Amino acid sequence: MTGAVALRLGAFAGALALAFAGAFAIGSAVDPIAAADPAPHTDNPAMPEMNGPGMDESGEAQGGGHSDPAAQPPGLAVSQAGYTLVPATTFFQPGKQETLKFTIQGPDGTPVTQYKQTHEKDLHLIVVRRDLSGFHHVHPTRDASGTWTIPFTFTAGGTWRMFTDFQPAGLDKTLTLGTDVNVSGLYIPVPLSEPASVYSIDGYDVTLAGKPIAGKESELTFMISKDGKPVTDLQPYLGAFGHLVSLRGGDLAYLHTHPSEEAKAGMKGGPQIEFGTTFPTAGTYNLFLDFQHAGRVHTAEFTVNVSTSGTAIVPPASLPSPTPKKTTPGHESTPHGH
């Protein structure tokens, strides 16, 4: 090897060493390159790749320090267990009857057409504005293609939440999927009512008693009266004498609970309706109680503060008060619900 060639090779090796040293210094001065961040969570079913790479079957990102989606309360995700709520549109006008149309997309990417009835219906639809006003519990119809439709009028502008509560025929559990829809117009938020133990609606007084405790099953008892007299001929509604939906303030986590006592056609109930409800965390919840009397469904609304220690809710002495439920050891009622 000539001296000139050796000199050139030596210079080249020196340049490489300087390049690697520079790269190491730069790399030490910045954060290491991490794996791609998970896609932001979205309720918009139009977003592609709901179950694409990096996503689990619930539509949640894998890894990233997120809690197990199965552990979160229902209603917070648009997709779960491979099933996705897909609205035809998420834009509406206030005060105008329009058609709410949607499908439940199954793991195979096609609309679900086979359901197992829960509480006498294939699917329950809850619509409420994000400030918890304008609550509606309705039951749309499904066509042969798996498309659900129902005429609906949004009463005011703002962001609304729609929940679908259902059980696919091929699944052994119920699912609650939720997504936001947008209603044009001026948004005037409605503040939550102060916590109270009585709510009056359509001539009925509904009282609430109980001691809700976060993280534990709490018994809530509602008493229905009219003109100061207990109502003892409540009619079955969705297989029970009452239907209770609880929504957590802030994120609208969804708790759907039915009373321990089932009801069939021809039966009469009341004046008490009892529920076993587990509030997952401390916080403020809105409770929506549906009951049927004289052929009409009425909805009572309550705001409840839930703590880890529990605060007793006591009805006013001027109205009929619920009496504690008596159980025989070994024959306690078991609440059913979601």
mmCIF file of N, CA and C in Angstrom, residues 181-293:
data_model
loop_
_atom_site.group_PDB
_atom_site.id
_atom_site.type_symbol
_atom_site.label_atom_id
_atom_site.label_comp_id
_atom_site.label_asym_id
_atom_site.label_seq_id
_atom_site.Cartn_x
_atom_site.Cartn_y
_atom_site.Cartn_z
ATOM 1 N N VAL A 181 -73.164 13.720 19.490
ATOM 2 C CA VAL A 181 -73.736 14.317 18.288
ATOM 3 C C VAL A 181 -73.843 15.816 18.529
ATOM 4 N N ASN A 182 -73.813 16.579 17.458
ATOM 5 C CA ASN A 182 -73.772 18.037 17.548
ATOM 6 C C ASN A 182 -75.071 18.644 17.045
ATOM 7 N N VAL A 183 -75.641 19.526 17.852
ATOM 8 C CA VAL A 183 -76.880 20.212 17.485
ATOM 9 C C VAL A 183 -76.563 21.694 17.357
ATOM 10 N N SER A 184 -76.859 22.265 16.191
ATOM 11 C CA SER A 184 -76.521 23.659 15.927
ATOM 12 C C SER A 184 -77.372 24.595 16.775
ATOM 13 N N GLY A 185 -76.983 25.861 16.788
ATOM 14 C CA GLY A 185 -77.759 26.844 17.529
ATOM 15 C C GLY A 185 -77.068 27.283 18.799
ATOM 16 N N LEU A 186 -77.675 28.249 19.448
ATOM 17 C CA LEU A 186 -77.124 28.812 20.675
ATOM 18 C C LEU A 186 -77.133 27.774 21.790
ATOM 19 N N TYR A 187 -75.999 27.639 22.450
ATOM 20 C CA TYR A 187 -75.900 26.710 23.572
ATOM 21 C C TYR A 187 -75.987 27.484 24.881
ATOM 22 N N ILE A 188 -77.033 27.225 25.633
ATOM 23 C CA ILE A 188 -77.208 27.835 26.951
ATOM 24 C C ILE A 188 -77.200 26.700 27.970
ATOM 25 N N PRO A 189 -76.096 26.494 28.680
ATOM 26 C CA PRO A 189 -76.016 25.367 29.605
ATOM 27 C C PRO A 189 -77.033 25.464 30.733
ATOM 28 N N VAL A 190 -77.543 24.322 31.125
ATOM 29 C CA VAL A 190 -78.499 24.231 32.228
ATOM 30 C C VAL A 190 -77.765 23.654 33.436
ATOM 31 N N PRO A 191 -77.673 24.394 34.540
ATOM 32 C CA PRO A 191 -76.961 23.866 35.706
ATOM 33 C C PRO A 191 -77.699 22.684 36.315
ATOM 34 N N LEU A 192 -76.938 21.800 36.935
ATOM 35 C CA LEU A 192 -77.541 20.669 37.626
ATOM 36 C C LEU A 192 -78.390 21.153 38.792
ATOM 37 N N SER A 193 -79.459 20.430 39.048
ATOM 38 C CA SER A 193 -80.285 20.736 40.212
ATOM 39 C C SER A 193 -79.501 20.436 41.485
ATOM 40 N N GLU A 194 -79.835 21.126 42.540
ATOM 41 C CA GLU A 194 -79.232 20.821 43.830
ATOM 42 C C GLU A 194 -79.715 19.446 44.294
ATOM 43 N N PRO A 195 -78.862 18.708 45.000
ATOM 44 C CA PRO A 195 -79.309 17.412 45.514
ATOM 45 C C PRO A 195 -80.569 17.558 46.354
ATOM 46 N N ALA A 196 -81.533 16.693 46.116
ATOM 47 C CA ALA A 196 -82.805 16.730 46.845
ATOM 48 C C ALA A 196 -83.347 15.313 46.933
ATOM 49 N N SER A 197 -84.226 15.096 47.887
ATOM 50 C CA SER A 197 -84.788 13.761 48.096
ATOM 51 C C SER A 197 -86.196 13.624 47.544
ATOM 52 N N VAL A 198 -86.717 14.668 46.893
ATOM 53 C CA VAL A 198 -88.063 14.581 46.328
ATOM 54 C C VAL A 198 -88.079 15.262 44.969
ATOM 55 N N TYR A 199 -88.840 14.670 44.045
ATOM 56 C CA TYR A 199 -88.999 15.238 42.708
ATOM 57 C C TYR A 199 -90.465 15.110 42.337
ATOM 58 N N SER A 200 -91.031 16.196 41.833
ATOM 59 C CA SER A 200 -92.445 16.204 41.454
ATOM 60 C C SER A 200 -92.563 16.262 39.937
ATOM 61 N N ILE A 201 -93.427 15.392 39.387
ATOM 62 C CA ILE A 201 -93.599 15.308 37.946
ATOM 63 C C ILE A 201 -95.018 14.848 37.625
ATOM 64 N N ASP A 202 -95.729 15.609 36.821
ATOM 65 C CA ASP A 202 -97.062 15.221 36.334
ATOM 66 C C ASP A 202 -98.032 14.881 37.468
ATOM 67 N N GLY A 203 -97.933 15.591 38.588
ATOM 68 C CA GLY A 203 -98.829 15.337 39.707
ATOM 69 C C GLY A 203 -98.354 14.259 40.663
ATOM 70 N N TYR A 204 -97.219 13.638 40.378
ATOM 71 C CA TYR A 204 -96.663 12.602 41.251
ATOM 72 C C TYR A 204 -95.519 13.193 42.070
ATOM 73 N N ASP A 205 -95.377 12.708 43.282
ATOM 74 C CA ASP A 205 -94.218 13.017 44.110
ATOM 75 C C ASP A 205 -93.391 11.744 44.246
ATOM 76 N N VAL A 206 -92.130 11.849 43.918
ATOM 77 C CA VAL A 206 -91.225 10.704 44.021
ATOM 78 C C VAL A 206 -90.165 11.043 45.055
ATOM 79 N N THR A 207 -90.058 10.232 46.084
ATOM 80 C CA THR A 207 -89.046 10.458 47.114
ATOM 81 C C THR A 207 -87.945 9.418 46.987
ATOM 82 N N LEU A 208 -86.761 9.817 47.396
ATOM 83 C CA LEU A 208 -85.587 8.948 47.322
ATOM 84 C C LEU A 208 -84.969 8.814 48.700
ATOM 85 N N ALA A 209 -84.633 7.586 49.063
ATOM 86 C CA ALA A 209 -83.947 7.325 50.328
ATOM 87 C C ALA A 209 -82.820 6.337 50.069
ATOM 88 N N GLY A 210 -81.740 6.481 50.806
ATOM 89 C CA GLY A 210 -80.613 5.571 50.657
ATOM 90 C C GLY A 210 -79.339 6.212 51.144
ATOM 91 N N LYS A 211 -78.250 5.480 51.009
ATOM 92 C CA LYS A 211 -76.942 5.975 51.410
ATOM 93 C C LYS A 211 -75.923 5.519 50.367
ATOM 94 N N PRO A 212 -75.834 6.241 49.252
ATOM 95 C CA PRO A 212 -74.898 5.826 48.200
ATOM 96 C C PRO A 212 -73.448 5.946 48.638
ATOM 97 N N ILE A 213 -72.684 4.899 48.393
ATOM 98 C CA ILE A 213 -71.271 4.852 48.761
ATOM 99 C C ILE A 213 -70.472 4.461 47.527
ATOM 100 N N ALA A 214 -69.425 5.191 47.244
ATOM 101 C CA ALA A 214 -68.609 4.914 46.068
ATOM 102 C C ALA A 214 -67.928 3.557 46.192
ATOM 103 N N GLY A 215 -67.982 2.779 45.122
ATOM 104 C CA GLY A 215 -67.285 1.510 45.068
ATOM 105 C C GLY A 215 -67.991 0.341 45.708
ATOM 106 N N LYS A 216 -69.156 0.566 46.293
ATOM 107 C CA LYS A 216 -69.908 -0.512 46.930
ATOM 108 C C LYS A 216 -71.351 -0.487 46.441
ATOM 109 N N GLU A 217 -71.994 -1.643 46.467
ATOM 110 C CA GLU A 217 -73.398 -1.657 46.081
ATOM 111 C C GLU A 217 -74.224 -0.929 47.141
ATOM 112 N N SER A 218 -75.014 0.011 46.682
ATOM 113 C CA SER A 218 -75.844 0.811 47.577
ATOM 114 C C SER A 218 -77.301 0.588 47.230
ATOM 115 N N GLU A 219 -78.130 0.456 48.248
ATOM 116 C CA GLU A 219 -79.559 0.282 48.009
ATOM 117 C C GLU A 219 -80.238 1.645 47.961
ATOM 118 N N LEU A 220 -80.932 1.898 46.867
ATOM 119 C CA LEU A 220 -81.708 3.122 46.705
ATOM 120 C C LEU A 220 -83.178 2.745 46.641
ATOM 121 N N THR A 221 -83.995 3.460 47.388
ATOM 122 C CA THR A 221 -85.424 3.169 47.437
ATOM 123 C C THR A 221 -86.216 4.402 47.037
ATOM 124 N N PHE A 222 -87.068 4.229 46.043
ATOM 125 C CA PHE A 222 -87.945 5.300 45.576
ATOM 126 C C PHE A 222 -89.373 5.001 46.019
ATOM 127 N N MET A 223 -90.086 6.020 46.449
ATOM 128 C CA MET A 223 -91.483 5.904 46.856
ATOM 129 C C MET A 223 -92.315 6.798 45.941
ATOM 130 N N ILE A 224 -93.340 6.213 45.308
ATOM 131 C CA ILE A 224 -94.199 6.952 44.387
ATOM 132 C C ILE A 224 -95.520 7.261 45.079
ATOM 133 N N SER A 225 -95.908 8.532 45.080
ATOM 134 C CA SER A 225 -97.195 8.921 45.661
ATOM 135 C C SER A 225 -97.864 9.945 44.756
ATOM 136 N N LYS A 226 -99.171 10.063 44.914
ATOM 137 C CA LYS A 226 -99.947 11.046 44.155
ATOM 138 C C LYS A 226 -101.043 11.577 45.056
ATOM 139 N N ASP A 227 -101.166 12.889 45.112
ATOM 140 C CA ASP A 227 -102.141 13.538 45.991
ATOM 141 C C ASP A 227 -101.956 13.093 47.436
ATOM 142 N N GLY A 228 -100.717 12.880 47.826
ATOM 143 C CA GLY A 228 -100.410 12.508 49.200
ATOM 144 C C GLY A 228 -100.651 11.056 49.538
ATOM 145 N N LYS A 229 -101.054 10.237 48.552
ATOM 146 C CA LYS A 229 -101.339 8.827 48.810
ATOM 147 C C LYS A 229 -100.371 7.940 48.030
ATOM 148 N N PRO A 230 -99.878 6.881 48.662
ATOM 149 C CA PRO A 230 -98.967 5.977 47.962
ATOM 150 C C PRO A 230 -99.635 5.350 46.742
ATOM 151 N N VAL A 231 -98.900 5.238 45.661
ATOM 152 C CA VAL A 231 -99.394 4.589 44.445
ATOM 153 C C VAL A 231 -99.076 3.102 44.542
ATOM 154 N N THR A 232 -100.110 2.287 44.552
ATOM 155 C CA THR A 232 -99.925 0.844 44.732
ATOM 156 C C THR A 232 -100.276 0.037 43.491
ATOM 157 N N ASP A 233 -100.509 0.721 42.384
ATOM 158 C CA ASP A 233 -100.850 0.002 41.155
ATOM 159 C C ASP A 233 -99.952 0.433 39.992
ATOM 160 N N LEU A 234 -98.656 0.523 40.285
ATOM 161 C CA LEU A 234 -97.703 0.765 39.206
ATOM 162 C C LEU A 234 -97.775 -0.377 38.201
ATOM 163 N N GLN A 235 -97.538 -0.060 36.947
ATOM 164 C CA GLN A 235 -97.612 -1.061 35.889
ATOM 165 C C GLN A 235 -96.211 -1.486 35.452
ATOM 166 N N PRO A 236 -96.076 -2.724 34.995
ATOM 167 C CA PRO A 236 -94.759 -3.172 34.517
ATOM 168 C C PRO A 236 -94.263 -2.305 33.366
ATOM 169 N N TYR A 237 -92.974 -2.016 33.399
ATOM 170 C CA TYR A 237 -92.332 -1.258 32.327
ATOM 171 C C TYR A 237 -90.974 -1.892 32.063
ATOM 172 N N LEU A 238 -90.819 -2.455 30.881
ATOM 173 C CA LEU A 238 -89.581 -3.132 30.494
ATOM 174 C C LEU A 238 -89.233 -4.257 31.463
ATOM 175 N N GLY A 239 -90.259 -4.987 31.875
ATOM 176 C CA GLY A 239 -90.041 -6.159 32.705
ATOM 177 C C GLY A 239 -89.834 -5.886 34.174
ATOM 178 N N ALA A 240 -90.105 -4.660 34.611
ATOM 179 C CA ALA A 240 -89.946 -4.309 36.024
ATOM 180 C C ALA A 240 -90.898 -3.163 36.339
ATOM 181 N N PHE A 241 -90.941 -2.755 37.600
ATOM 182 C CA PHE A 241 -91.806 -1.632 37.985
ATOM 183 C C PHE A 241 -91.066 -0.295 37.928
ATOM 184 N N GLY A 242 -89.815 -0.341 37.554
ATOM 185 C CA GLY A 242 -89.051 0.886 37.405
ATOM 186 C C GLY A 242 -87.788 0.634 36.619
ATOM 187 N N HIS A 243 -87.259 1.682 36.063
ATOM 188 C CA HIS A 243 -86.064 1.605 35.230
ATOM 189 C C HIS A 243 -85.184 2.786 35.611
ATOM 190 N N LEU A 244 -83.947 2.510 36.014
ATOM 191 C CA LEU A 244 -83.074 3.560 36.533
ATOM 192 C C LEU A 244 -81.796 3.665 35.710
ATOM 193 N N VAL A 245 -81.513 4.865 35.226
ATOM 194 C CA VAL A 245 -80.247 5.177 34.565
ATOM 195 C C VAL A 245 -79.536 6.231 35.399
ATOM 196 N N SER A 246 -78.273 5.990 35.705
ATOM 197 C CA SER A 246 -77.460 6.950 36.450
ATOM 198 C C SER A 246 -76.300 7.389 35.571
ATOM 199 N N LEU A 247 -76.087 8.697 35.465
ATOM 200 C CA LEU A 247 -75.004 9.246 34.661
ATOM 201 C C LEU A 247 -74.085 10.077 35.545
ATOM 202 N N ARG A 248 -72.802 9.812 35.437
ATOM 203 C CA ARG A 248 -71.827 10.540 36.245
ATOM 204 C C ARG A 248 -71.537 11.900 35.626
ATOM 205 N N GLY A 249 -71.576 12.941 36.436
ATOM 206 C CA GLY A 249 -71.270 14.271 35.937
ATOM 207 C C GLY A 249 -69.838 14.351 35.437
ATOM 208 N N GLY A 250 -69.621 15.118 34.381
ATOM 209 C CA GLY A 250 -68.277 15.276 33.839
ATOM 210 C C GLY A 250 -68.059 14.451 32.594
ATOM 211 N N ASP A 251 -68.049 13.118 32.741
ATOM 212 C CA ASP A 251 -67.792 12.272 31.576
ATOM 213 C C ASP A 251 -69.009 11.472 31.132
ATOM 214 N N LEU A 252 -70.095 11.519 31.890
ATOM 215 C CA LEU A 252 -71.333 10.806 31.579
ATOM 216 C C LEU A 252 -71.136 9.289 31.539
ATOM 217 N N ALA A 253 -70.309 8.774 32.446
ATOM 218 C CA ALA A 253 -70.249 7.324 32.615
ATOM 219 C C ALA A 253 -71.652 6.825 32.924
ATOM 220 N N TYR A 254 -72.000 5.665 32.382
ATOM 221 C CA TYR A 254 -73.384 5.206 32.322
ATOM 222 C C TYR A 254 -73.593 4.002 33.238
ATOM 223 N N LEU A 255 -74.541 4.118 34.149
ATOM 224 C CA LEU A 255 -74.910 3.012 35.030
ATOM 225 C C LEU A 255 -76.381 2.713 34.799
ATOM 226 N N HIS A 256 -76.668 1.515 34.363
ATOM 227 C CA HIS A 256 -78.032 1.131 33.995
ATOM 228 C C HIS A 256 -78.465 0.005 34.926
ATOM 229 N N THR A 257 -79.411 0.284 35.804
ATOM 230 C CA THR A 257 -79.783 -0.668 36.846
ATOM 231 C C THR A 257 -81.287 -0.867 36.890
ATOM 232 N N HIS A 258 -81.702 -2.088 37.056
ATOM 233 C CA HIS A 258 -83.117 -2.399 37.219
ATOM 234 C C HIS A 258 -83.358 -2.895 38.642
ATOM 235 N N PRO A 259 -84.575 -2.797 39.115
ATOM 236 C CA PRO A 259 -84.858 -3.232 40.489
ATOM 237 C C PRO A 259 -84.754 -4.743 40.631
ATOM 238 N N SER A 260 -84.633 -5.179 41.872
ATOM 239 C CA SER A 260 -84.498 -6.609 42.129
ATOM 240 C C SER A 260 -85.773 -7.367 41.793
ATOM 241 N N GLU A 261 -86.911 -6.690 41.828
ATOM 242 C CA GLU A 261 -88.191 -7.355 41.577
ATOM 243 C C GLU A 261 -88.584 -7.238 40.110
ATOM 244 N N GLU A 262 -88.757 -8.365 39.464
ATOM 245 C CA GLU A 262 -89.227 -8.363 38.089
ATOM 246 C C GLU A 262 -90.741 -8.212 38.070
ATOM 247 N N ALA A 263 -91.255 -7.813 36.917
ATOM 248 C CA ALA A 263 -92.700 -7.610 36.786
ATOM 249 C C ALA A 263 -93.160 -8.120 35.430
ATOM 250 N N LYS A 264 -94.314 -8.758 35.437
ATOM 251 C CA LYS A 264 -94.899 -9.266 34.202
ATOM 252 C C LYS A 264 -96.257 -8.614 33.976
ATOM 253 N N ALA A 265 -96.733 -8.738 32.758
ATOM 254 C CA ALA A 265 -98.014 -8.134 32.390
ATOM 255 C C ALA A 265 -99.105 -8.564 33.359
ATOM 256 N N GLY A 266 -99.913 -7.601 33.791
ATOM 257 C CA GLY A 266 -101.011 -7.877 34.709
ATOM 258 C C GLY A 266 -100.659 -7.689 36.162
ATOM 259 N N MET A 267 -99.378 -7.626 36.478
ATOM 260 C CA MET A 267 -98.969 -7.426 37.864
ATOM 261 C C MET A 267 -99.091 -5.956 38.248
ATOM 262 N N LYS A 268 -99.232 -5.700 39.546
ATOM 263 C CA LYS A 268 -99.265 -4.338 40.076
ATOM 264 C C LYS A 268 -98.162 -4.192 41.116
ATOM 265 N N GLY A 269 -97.579 -3.008 41.145
ATOM 266 C CA GLY A 269 -96.481 -2.779 42.071
ATOM 267 C C GLY A 269 -96.579 -1.432 42.748
ATOM 268 N N GLY A 270 -95.566 -1.157 43.564
ATOM 269 C CA GLY A 270 -95.530 0.100 44.289
ATOM 270 C C GLY A 270 -95.993 -0.078 45.721
ATOM 271 N N PRO A 271 -95.890 0.966 46.500
ATOM 272 C CA PRO A 271 -95.375 2.280 46.094
ATOM 273 C C PRO A 271 -93.851 2.373 46.036
ATOM 274 N N GLN A 272 -93.158 1.317 46.548
ATOM 275 C CA GLN A 272 -91.703 1.380 46.588
ATOM 276 C C GLN A 272 -91.081 0.657 45.401
ATOM 277 N N ILE A 273 -89.967 1.201 44.929
ATOM 278 C CA ILE A 273 -89.137 0.540 43.926
ATOM 279 C C ILE A 273 -87.710 0.586 44.451
ATOM 280 N N GLU A 274 -87.078 -0.570 44.546
ATOM 281 C CA GLU A 274 -85.744 -0.639 45.144
ATOM 282 C C GLU A 274 -84.709 -1.077 44.112
ATOM 283 N N PHE A 275 -83.543 -0.474 44.205
ATOM 284 C CA PHE A 275 -82.461 -0.754 43.273
ATOM 285 C C PHE A 275 -81.175 -1.009 44.036
ATOM 286 N N GLY A 276 -80.392 -1.946 43.564
ATOM 287 C CA GLY A 276 -79.025 -2.112 44.038
ATOM 288 C C GLY A 276 -78.090 -1.508 43.005
ATOM 289 N N THR A 277 -77.416 -0.417 43.356
ATOM 290 C CA THR A 277 -76.598 0.326 42.402
ATOM 291 C C THR A 277 -75.185 0.489 42.940
ATOM 292 N N THR A 278 -74.206 0.256 42.083
ATOM 293 C CA THR A 278 -72.815 0.468 42.458
ATOM 294 C C THR A 278 -72.269 1.675 41.713
ATOM 295 N N PHE A 279 -71.978 2.734 42.452
ATOM 296 C CA PHE A 279 -71.367 3.923 41.867
ATOM 297 C C PHE A 279 -69.857 3.704 41.859
ATOM 298 N N PRO A 280 -69.206 3.757 40.702
ATOM 299 C CA PRO A 280 -67.791 3.376 40.634
ATOM 300 C C PRO A 280 -66.847 4.310 41.369
ATOM 301 N N THR A 281 -67.195 5.596 41.434
ATOM 302 C CA THR A 281 -66.312 6.576 42.073
ATOM 303 C C THR A 281 -67.144 7.593 42.834
ATOM 304 N N ALA A 282 -66.472 8.348 43.682
ATOM 305 C CA ALA A 282 -67.136 9.487 44.306
ATOM 306 C C ALA A 282 -67.393 10.549 43.241
ATOM 307 N N GLY A 283 -68.412 11.370 43.475
ATOM 308 C CA GLY A 283 -68.724 12.424 42.520
ATOM 309 C C GLY A 283 -70.205 12.720 42.492
ATOM 310 N N THR A 284 -70.606 13.527 41.521
ATOM 311 C CA THR A 284 -72.007 13.899 41.353
ATOM 312 C C THR A 284 -72.620 13.073 40.235
ATOM 313 N N TYR A 285 -73.787 12.526 40.495
ATOM 314 C CA TYR A 285 -74.495 11.703 39.521
ATOM 315 C C TYR A 285 -75.915 12.238 39.350
ATOM 316 N N ASN A 286 -76.442 12.088 38.151
ATOM 317 C CA ASN A 286 -77.851 12.345 37.910
ATOM 318 C C ASN A 286 -78.562 11.015 37.735
ATOM 319 N N LEU A 287 -79.653 10.847 38.468
ATOM 320 C CA LEU A 287 -80.445 9.627 38.404
ATOM 321 C C LEU A 287 -81.743 9.910 37.667
ATOM 322 N N PHE A 288 -82.090 9.043 36.715
ATOM 323 C CA PHE A 288 -83.314 9.187 35.938
ATOM 324 C C PHE A 288 -84.153 7.927 36.145
ATOM 325 N N LEU A 289 -85.271 8.085 36.838
ATOM 326 C CA LEU A 289 -86.160 6.967 37.144
ATOM 327 C C LEU A 289 -87.383 7.003 36.236
ATOM 328 N N ASP A 290 -87.581 5.942 35.459
ATOM 329 C CA ASP A 290 -88.794 5.778 34.655
ATOM 330 C C ASP A 290 -89.749 4.845 35.384
ATOM 331 N N PHE A 291 -91.018 5.241 35.473
ATOM 332 C CA PHE A 291 -92.045 4.356 36.021
ATOM 333 C C PHE A 291 -93.328 4.568 35.232
ATOM 334 N N GLN A 292 -94.175 3.550 35.229
ATOM 335 C CA GLN A 292 -95.405 3.615 34.441
ATOM 336 C C GLN A 292 -96.633 3.480 35.340
ATOM 337 N N HIS A 293 -97.582 4.400 35.124
ATOM 338 C CA HIS A 293 -98.836 4.370 35.880
ATOM 339 C C HIS A 293 -99.947 4.881 34.987
#
